[in-house]
XYZ file of C-alpha atoms in Angstrom:
556
model
C 0.036 0.242 0.101
C 1.480 3.364 -0.721
C 0.336 6.917 -1.182
C 0.629 6.841 -5.165
C -1.960 4.074 -5.634
C -4.582 4.161 -2.786
C -4.354 8.371 -2.029
C -4.241 9.053 -5.791
C -7.127 11.697 -5.568
C -6.547 12.694 -2.119
C -3.759 15.350 -2.979
C -5.023 17.806 -0.335
C -4.897 15.548 2.189
C -1.000 14.361 1.421
C -0.199 17.876 1.516
C -1.439 18.609 4.473
C -0.364 15.660 6.939
C 3.327 16.564 5.054
C 2.991 20.267 6.586
C 1.997 19.283 9.570
C 4.562 16.867 10.274
C 7.128 19.625 9.528
C 5.093 21.688 11.916
C 5.819 19.094 14.636
C 9.327 19.096 13.979
C 9.159 22.666 14.801
C 7.723 22.525 17.797
C 9.885 19.721 19.092
C 12.958 21.960 18.315
C 11.077 24.772 20.257
C 10.224 22.439 23.363
C 14.222 21.547 23.557
C 15.632 24.922 23.261
C 13.179 26.182 26.098
C 14.389 23.192 27.921
C 18.101 24.185 27.727
C 17.021 27.515 28.554
C 15.787 26.235 32.148
C 18.633 23.953 32.588
C 21.075 26.763 31.588
C 19.224 29.367 34.315
C 18.995 26.053 36.657
C 22.902 25.740 36.613
C 23.369 29.355 36.836
C 21.102 29.336 39.827
C 22.739 26.637 41.850
C 26.501 28.098 40.812
C 25.500 31.776 42.787
C 23.978 29.865 45.469
C 27.265 27.608 46.412
C 29.243 30.849 45.965
C 26.971 32.637 48.436
C 26.916 30.445 51.126
C 31.212 29.459 50.558
C 32.993 30.869 53.407
C 35.139 34.039 52.878
C 38.948 34.100 53.557
C 39.743 35.196 57.122
C 36.379 34.920 58.411
C 35.562 32.977 61.088
C 33.431 30.324 59.724
C 36.534 29.273 57.755
C 38.707 29.107 61.005
C 35.931 26.567 62.100
C 35.968 24.237 58.762
C 38.439 21.879 60.711
C 35.190 20.847 62.355
C 33.560 17.872 60.826
C 30.131 19.250 60.446
C 31.179 22.636 58.578
C 33.492 20.522 56.350
C 30.454 18.752 55.362
C 28.426 21.740 54.739
C 31.571 22.778 52.229
C 31.528 19.544 50.444
C 28.027 20.098 49.881
C 28.959 22.696 48.533
C 31.153 21.619 46.019
C 28.623 18.538 44.873
C 26.209 21.367 44.332
C 28.686 23.380 42.330
C 29.561 19.918 40.047
C 25.939 19.471 39.776
C 25.092 22.838 37.909
C 28.350 21.856 35.552
C 26.233 18.749 34.685
C 22.808 20.537 34.384
C 25.523 23.302 32.009
C 26.645 20.062 30.126
C 23.169 18.687 29.502
C 21.858 21.994 28.283
C 24.753 22.148 25.586
C 24.402 18.551 24.446
C 20.676 19.218 23.576
C 21.353 22.326 22.051
C 24.240 20.977 19.725
C 22.528 17.502 18.968
C 19.052 17.810 18.563
C 18.183 21.242 18.284
C 20.660 21.908 15.293
C 20.715 19.098 13.806
C 16.963 19.111 13.556
C 16.891 22.606 12.231
C 19.395 21.684 9.489
C 17.156 18.681 8.766
C 13.951 20.159 8.786
C 15.183 23.243 6.221
C 16.243 19.665 4.171
C 12.709 18.622 4.290
C 10.873 21.682 3.422
C 13.160 22.222 0.199
C 12.774 18.731 -0.708
C 9.018 18.994 -0.142
C 8.670 22.310 -2.422
C 10.520 20.506 -4.858
C 7.693 17.331 -4.837
C 4.972 20.209 -4.789
C 6.641 21.669 -7.770
C 6.919 18.718 -9.467
C 3.082 17.539 -8.793
C 1.991 21.252 -10.204
C 4.131 20.784 -13.570
C 2.780 17.398 -14.180
C -0.772 19.266 -13.780
C 0.322 21.339 -16.374
C 1.786 18.380 -18.605
C -1.700 16.855 -18.119
C -3.239 20.255 -19.343
C -1.121 20.495 -21.815
C -1.355 16.828 -23.378
C -5.445 17.657 -23.202
C -5.014 20.595 -25.491
C -2.477 18.781 -28.051
C -4.993 16.071 -28.366
C -8.260 18.910 -29.354
C -5.296 20.194 -32.017
C -4.517 16.892 -33.426
C -8.052 15.985 -33.871
C -8.200 19.225 -35.900
C -5.558 18.733 -37.865
C -6.540 15.437 -38.441
C -9.789 16.454 -40.143
C -7.633 18.897 -42.317
C -4.406 16.461 -43.104
C -6.061 13.312 -44.578
C -3.108 12.585 -46.311
C -0.956 13.220 -42.816
C -3.224 10.932 -41.077
C -0.199 8.440 -40.248
C 1.667 11.031 -38.663
C -0.934 12.520 -36.532
C -1.865 9.067 -35.293
C 1.446 8.683 -34.515
C 1.410 11.717 -32.642
C -1.273 11.036 -30.907
C -0.227 7.824 -29.351
C 2.769 9.493 -28.187
C 0.639 12.228 -26.223
C -2.029 9.912 -24.967
C 0.427 8.546 -22.469
C -1.023 7.965 -18.865
C 0.011 10.921 -16.879
C -1.077 9.027 -13.325
C 2.239 6.970 -13.759
C 4.173 10.556 -13.259
C 1.501 11.887 -10.449
C 2.089 8.344 -8.690
C 5.755 8.916 -8.627
C 5.316 12.281 -7.052
C 3.387 10.865 -4.295
C 5.331 8.040 -3.827
C 8.654 10.452 -3.198
C 6.236 12.701 -0.924
C 5.472 9.080 1.388
C 9.332 8.491 1.502
C 10.055 12.191 2.587
C 7.509 11.422 5.204
C 8.584 8.501 6.492
C 12.524 9.578 6.693
C 10.831 13.008 8.508
C 8.546 10.208 10.786
C 12.425 7.947 10.978
C 14.412 11.085 11.837
C 11.861 12.325 14.303
C 12.098 8.508 16.032
C 16.547 9.188 16.428
C 15.528 12.518 17.834
C 13.198 11.465 20.911
C 15.456 8.610 21.493
C 19.037 10.875 21.260
C 16.559 13.385 24.131
C 16.649 10.291 26.394
C 20.340 9.256 26.021
C 21.646 12.730 26.360
C 20.104 13.134 30.133
C 21.027 9.373 30.750
C 25.015 9.709 30.559
C 25.028 12.497 33.072
C 22.101 11.506 35.056
C 22.050 7.804 36.105
C 19.748 7.944 38.680
C 16.855 9.373 36.458
C 17.534 6.463 34.238
C 14.470 4.910 34.462
C 12.338 7.726 34.048
C 13.975 8.249 30.346
C 13.266 4.991 29.457
C 9.807 5.574 28.789
C 10.693 8.441 26.422
C 13.105 6.053 24.722
C 10.134 3.444 24.516
C 7.861 6.524 23.189
C 10.321 6.962 19.967
C 11.108 3.165 19.354
C 7.196 2.742 19.495
C 7.151 5.370 16.022
C 6.412 2.803 13.008
C 6.283 5.024 9.569
C 4.834 2.044 7.816
C 1.643 1.844 10.378
C 1.187 5.710 9.585
C 1.179 5.327 6.175
C -1.525 2.437 6.220
C -3.339 4.411 8.967
C -3.427 7.486 6.746
C -4.897 5.288 4.049
C -7.654 3.457 6.074
C -8.581 6.494 6.822
C -9.152 8.350 3.439
C -9.372 5.958 1.157
C -11.963 6.750 -1.030
C -12.696 3.333 -2.835
C -13.318 4.983 -6.351
C -11.158 3.408 -8.740
C -8.228 4.771 -11.133
C -8.854 6.023 -13.902
C -7.881 3.940 -17.180
C -6.490 4.751 -20.352
C -7.844 7.589 -22.976
C -8.702 5.596 -26.238
C -7.437 7.706 -29.397
C -9.542 6.015 -32.418
C -7.800 6.240 -36.123
C -10.472 6.887 -38.737
C -8.122 6.203 -41.563
C -9.085 2.701 -41.822
C -11.973 2.447 -44.264
C -15.222 4.652 -43.548
C -18.318 3.522 -44.439
C -21.744 4.463 -42.526
C -21.854 1.033 -39.976
C -18.183 1.291 -39.483
C -18.654 5.007 -38.459
C -21.658 4.374 -36.332
C -19.872 1.396 -34.491
C -16.715 3.578 -34.014
C -19.084 6.601 -32.505
C -20.316 3.879 -29.932
C -17.175 2.627 -29.222
C -16.283 6.457 -27.980
C -19.335 6.828 -26.267
C -19.097 3.578 -24.322
C -17.927 4.927 -20.653
C -14.528 4.162 -19.584
C -14.686 4.469 -15.823
C -13.494 7.381 -13.615
C -11.821 8.710 -16.758
C -14.421 9.585 -18.581
C -15.140 12.455 -15.914
C -11.876 13.854 -17.545
C -12.489 17.713 -19.468
C -16.405 18.222 -19.811
C -15.710 21.504 -20.706
C -12.605 21.880 -23.223
C -12.699 25.967 -22.694
C -12.445 25.793 -18.488
C -9.068 24.783 -17.384
C -8.159 21.397 -15.720
C -6.714 20.843 -12.627
C -6.660 17.228 -11.094
C -5.518 18.308 -7.660
C -8.299 21.075 -7.273
C -10.368 21.340 -4.104
C -13.299 22.826 -5.923
C -14.745 19.820 -7.549
C -18.112 17.792 -7.540
C -19.502 14.590 -9.269
C -21.984 16.100 -11.359
C -25.097 14.590 -12.509
C -24.392 14.454 -16.218
C -21.111 12.754 -16.000
C -22.316 10.057 -14.984
C -25.276 9.372 -17.465
C -24.773 6.747 -20.008
C -23.602 8.303 -23.578
C -26.532 8.506 -25.893
C -26.952 5.628 -28.597
C -25.915 6.395 -32.177
C -27.906 6.236 -34.749
C -29.139 2.488 -36.699
C -27.200 2.253 -39.715
C -29.225 2.355 -42.942
C -30.490 -0.521 -44.958
C -28.145 -2.664 -47.015
C -29.751 -1.915 -50.027
C -31.196 1.290 -49.141
C -29.789 5.014 -50.278
C -27.371 6.820 -48.039
C -28.503 9.142 -45.514
C -28.525 12.658 -46.814
C -26.253 14.013 -43.623
C -23.247 12.419 -45.277
C -23.504 14.614 -48.240
C -20.800 14.215 -50.651
C -18.031 13.667 -47.860
C -18.458 11.164 -45.239
C -14.946 11.602 -43.609
C -16.074 15.541 -42.473
C -19.755 14.229 -41.242
C -17.741 11.324 -39.453
C -15.325 14.224 -37.459
C -18.186 16.505 -36.906
C -20.275 13.661 -34.850
C -16.982 13.292 -33.099
C -16.938 16.250 -31.703
C -20.718 16.160 -31.050
C -20.762 13.203 -29.295
C -17.741 13.068 -27.358
C -16.457 16.285 -26.517
C -20.099 17.295 -24.301
C -18.994 13.860 -22.355
C -15.560 14.086 -21.253
C -16.120 15.916 -17.782
C -13.620 17.591 -15.519
C -11.747 16.243 -12.245
C -13.049 19.813 -11.079
C -16.234 18.063 -10.089
C -14.372 15.561 -7.830
C -13.262 17.832 -4.612
C -16.104 20.370 -4.201
C -17.653 20.409 -0.637
C -20.740 17.610 -0.797
C -23.725 18.286 0.661
C -23.741 16.401 4.616
C -26.697 14.058 4.238
C -28.049 12.031 7.084
C -27.217 8.624 5.347
C -23.207 9.406 4.732
C -24.498 9.430 1.056
C -21.949 12.345 0.333
C -19.044 10.259 1.571
C -16.944 7.386 -0.753
C -18.056 3.929 -0.726
C -15.579 2.801 2.049
C -16.024 5.677 4.346
C -19.956 5.442 4.451
C -19.851 1.808 4.936
C -17.513 2.646 8.192
C -20.011 5.339 9.082
C -22.952 3.737 8.793
C -21.606 0.653 10.767
C -20.653 2.774 13.492
C -24.215 4.430 13.502
C -25.594 0.954 13.975
C -23.639 -0.228 16.590
C -23.526 3.433 18.323
C -27.936 3.011 18.005
C -27.904 -0.313 19.124
C -26.420 -0.004 22.444
C -28.611 3.202 23.177
C -31.607 0.828 22.386
C -29.760 -2.027 24.779
C -29.970 0.652 27.740
C -33.357 1.482 27.140
C -34.438 -2.338 27.361
C -32.372 -2.079 30.383
C -34.086 0.560 31.715
C -37.637 -0.669 31.098
C -36.892 -3.924 32.982
C -35.718 -1.994 35.805
C -38.743 -0.001 35.797
C -41.405 -2.662 35.608
C -39.418 -4.567 38.372
C -39.485 -1.050 40.608
C -43.413 -1.004 40.132
C -44.086 -4.766 40.926
C -42.035 -3.864 43.918
C -44.233 -0.878 45.019
C -47.063 -2.392 44.090
C -46.552 -5.439 46.480
C -44.706 -2.741 48.792
C -46.812 0.382 49.007
C -45.042 2.058 51.749
C -41.666 2.133 49.958
C -43.107 4.150 46.788
C -46.379 4.887 44.478
C -46.640 2.991 41.397
C -48.439 5.686 39.266
C -45.349 7.734 39.622
C -43.404 5.907 37.247
C -45.725 5.744 34.459
C -44.007 8.541 32.750
C -40.817 7.256 32.683
C -42.243 3.855 31.425
C -44.101 5.606 28.418
C -41.032 7.767 27.816
C -38.967 4.546 27.687
C -41.305 2.951 25.357
C -41.065 5.955 23.075
C -37.365 5.786 22.896
C -37.208 2.206 22.463
C -39.721 2.781 19.057
C -37.630 5.855 17.818
C -34.604 3.909 18.327
C -36.298 1.054 16.438
C -37.125 3.219 13.617
C -33.449 4.299 13.281
C -32.370 1.355 13.053
C -34.555 -0.251 10.705
C -33.647 2.763 8.703
C -29.549 2.897 8.938
C -29.819 -0.810 8.502
C -31.156 -0.240 4.825
C -28.915 2.323 4.049
C -25.917 -0.134 5.367
C -27.474 -2.926 2.788
C -27.806 -0.425 0.048
C -24.162 -0.099 0.683
C -23.126 -3.421 0.365
C -22.474 -4.788 3.850
C -25.038 -5.735 6.483
C -22.438 -7.746 8.554
C -23.405 -8.556 12.104
C -25.891 -5.952 12.459
C -28.810 -8.087 11.469
C -27.919 -10.606 14.372
C -27.741 -7.891 16.898
C -30.931 -6.479 15.498
C -32.796 -9.591 15.984
C -31.621 -9.811 19.268
C -33.067 -6.190 20.281
C -36.383 -6.896 18.854
C -36.497 -10.448 20.652
C -35.850 -8.225 23.617
C -38.338 -5.444 22.956
C -41.301 -8.015 22.290
C -40.609 -9.688 25.556
C -40.710 -6.268 27.155
C -44.025 -5.718 25.261
C -45.516 -8.806 26.167
C -44.686 -8.346 29.882
C -46.293 -4.737 29.145
C -49.255 -6.068 27.881
C -50.006 -8.530 31.060
C -49.805 -6.118 33.364
C -52.817 -3.925 31.431
C -55.786 -3.638 33.848
C -58.706 -6.206 33.104
C -62.310 -5.354 34.181
C -64.026 -7.702 36.672
C -66.151 -9.716 34.549
C -62.800 -10.809 32.897
C -63.006 -8.735 29.582
C -59.725 -6.525 28.404
C -60.384 -3.192 28.826
C -59.192 -2.172 25.388
C -59.110 -5.406 23.663
C -62.280 -7.262 24.414
C -62.759 -10.861 26.030
C -59.450 -12.962 26.048
C -58.970 -16.507 24.754
C -59.557 -18.782 27.660
C -56.708 -20.970 26.270
C -54.387 -18.114 26.174
C -54.856 -17.256 29.990
C -54.008 -20.771 31.031
C -51.091 -20.910 28.910
C -50.008 -17.504 29.997
C -50.877 -18.698 33.630
C -48.452 -22.118 32.911
C -45.559 -20.396 31.750
C -45.444 -17.842 34.905
C -45.331 -21.196 37.155
C -42.775 -22.204 34.867
C -40.771 -19.142 35.115
C -41.017 -19.504 38.996
C -39.717 -22.865 38.796
C -37.089 -21.830 36.846
C -35.961 -18.837 39.153
C -36.110 -21.551 42.053
C -33.739 -23.626 40.310
C -31.256 -21.082 39.108
C -28.039 -21.465 40.246
C -26.140 -18.750 42.499
C -23.879 -16.360 41.113
C -21.949 -14.957 43.995
C -21.972 -14.622 48.070
C -22.888 -11.690 49.874
C -23.048 -10.759 53.557
C -25.114 -8.947 55.795
C -23.890 -5.703 56.944
C -27.127 -4.695 59.090
C -30.290 -6.675 60.023
C -33.356 -6.044 57.835
C -36.623 -6.924 58.764
C -38.475 -8.730 55.962
C -41.733 -9.718 55.118
C -42.901 -12.578 53.112
C -46.048 -11.092 51.368
C -43.569 -8.338 49.830
C -41.174 -10.774 48.690
C -38.332 -9.830 51.066
C -36.439 -11.714 53.781
C -35.159 -11.201 56.918
C -31.533 -11.198 57.371
C -29.298 -10.516 60.533
C -25.717 -8.838 60.521
C -22.816 -11.055 59.405
C -25.245 -13.630 57.943
C -23.835 -14.842 54.724
C -26.141 -15.754 51.880
C -26.134 -16.586 48.013
C -26.790 -14.105 45.198
C -29.152 -15.534 42.644
C -30.008 -12.475 40.667
C -27.911 -9.176 40.161
C -29.008 -5.398 41.265
C -30.973 -4.144 38.312
C -30.755 -0.591 39.061
C -33.685 -0.836 41.225
C -31.665 -1.115 44.426
C -32.701 -4.582 45.355
C -30.935 -7.834 44.904
C -32.325 -11.510 45.534
C -30.991 -14.024 47.424
C -31.451 -17.205 48.859
C -30.414 -19.114 52.206
C -28.937 -22.236 52.795
C -32.937 -23.832 53.065
C -33.830 -22.793 50.044
C -36.033 -19.744 51.209
C -35.423 -17.118 48.599
C -36.188 -13.131 48.334
C -35.196 -9.513 47.933
C -32.914 -7.604 50.129
C -31.768 -4.286 49.949
C -28.264 -3.855 48.069
C -26.755 -1.195 50.340
C -27.228 -3.527 53.100
C -25.165 -5.935 52.100
C -21.259 -6.543 50.811
C -21.654 -8.564 47.336
C -18.569 -10.786 45.809
C -19.801 -12.469 42.064
C -18.222 -15.651 40.918
C -16.333 -15.218 37.776
């Protein structure tokens, strides 16, 4: 993978990336300069400090130097003076080995980058000149029939793929940037080695800086840039130039026109209007809808035995060349339409195919996480509502209705967005694991909806308040399912243990159990966000206890 092949249409990105790399080197040099100034000031202050506290000749302190404590203080001052010299050495080495070297190398990189950009501009100008020469060769081909062979050779010479030259320039820019990254990595290592030679005590800290420098991988940086900005469009192919000097008749002229009118891929976007300058690296380009429409079908040939078409007149060659100009020229569009700022749409249709699939998949993952969060919150609210209904003194069940309704609305909205983005992802060509995730979320949503329907009020005569009389068999199956779920809950294996920190007076009618301080219980179900944990005693009794009253340890 290289920039010339994978980033052929991202010239502006390469330009900005190389410029930001040079700015990073300048920033690093400035950082080291400020560090050397700090070291020099620090060393100067240390020398002034030692000079200030050194005893003067003839004073009483000099006479007291024969005492060990005074002599030790003088030794400390001498060591601090030597320490200041080492700090000056650090500043000098950093200035010589890092600042000066990187500054010279930075100037070389700037000149090299300027040269490469100049070559890219020349390649663009050569491309424009090639198309102008191609147009003039067509006119000369009409005038100079006898020199058609020479004109065909000239057209073949000028009909060379300029993308190869442009790819070489971009490869050179890539090589320059990788050498810049490698040189910068060497600067990182040199930054740590300089101080390690004079300060062995702080070597462990500087090893981290060395590791940061050696972790730089210029190849991975180049590949990461490709993965981030790869558009997915195919590279343009060669431009065909038909030689019409070989026997002209009505049928061959029509077939030749049809051949020229066949789209060749992205190259048909080159030069829609020859009166406008062509700029391959332009920022102001946008894919025009007209450039994507198929070319018009050539007219059907005359019957084999019928008279020739009056449009030919007496000069079939002139007629064919006029038809070529009218048919081919309007359909050569310019690369100017590739770089204009597109309108941002909700389905990411303004992005290239590869980037669009990534953005749609990322959007689906985010919506799936939000929907799963809403489903968990809905289950927690329903559980809290059941606790409030069994134990009214803990809260009013009606107060949870607005939150339950809001959660249901959020779930419906997220399902709609999930369906919408999945359809767009299907159009983009990759459905992936999002379909499996969607089925899982739908099952959770359906189980939540059925649970909500079971909690709807019924009239005293046994009829549903909204839906009418239910099927008796459905009621029997629902009752059987409830019993089966209760048996499953009783047989559920514990997932951990908890120790009671306080006494709790439980009530069997409310679904809670009594526990004493220090009692060890088995955890059957974790707290779902409502503040209650389901536990089991050794004798098999189960119930809910406040989560804040116990210390829980979950088994892995």
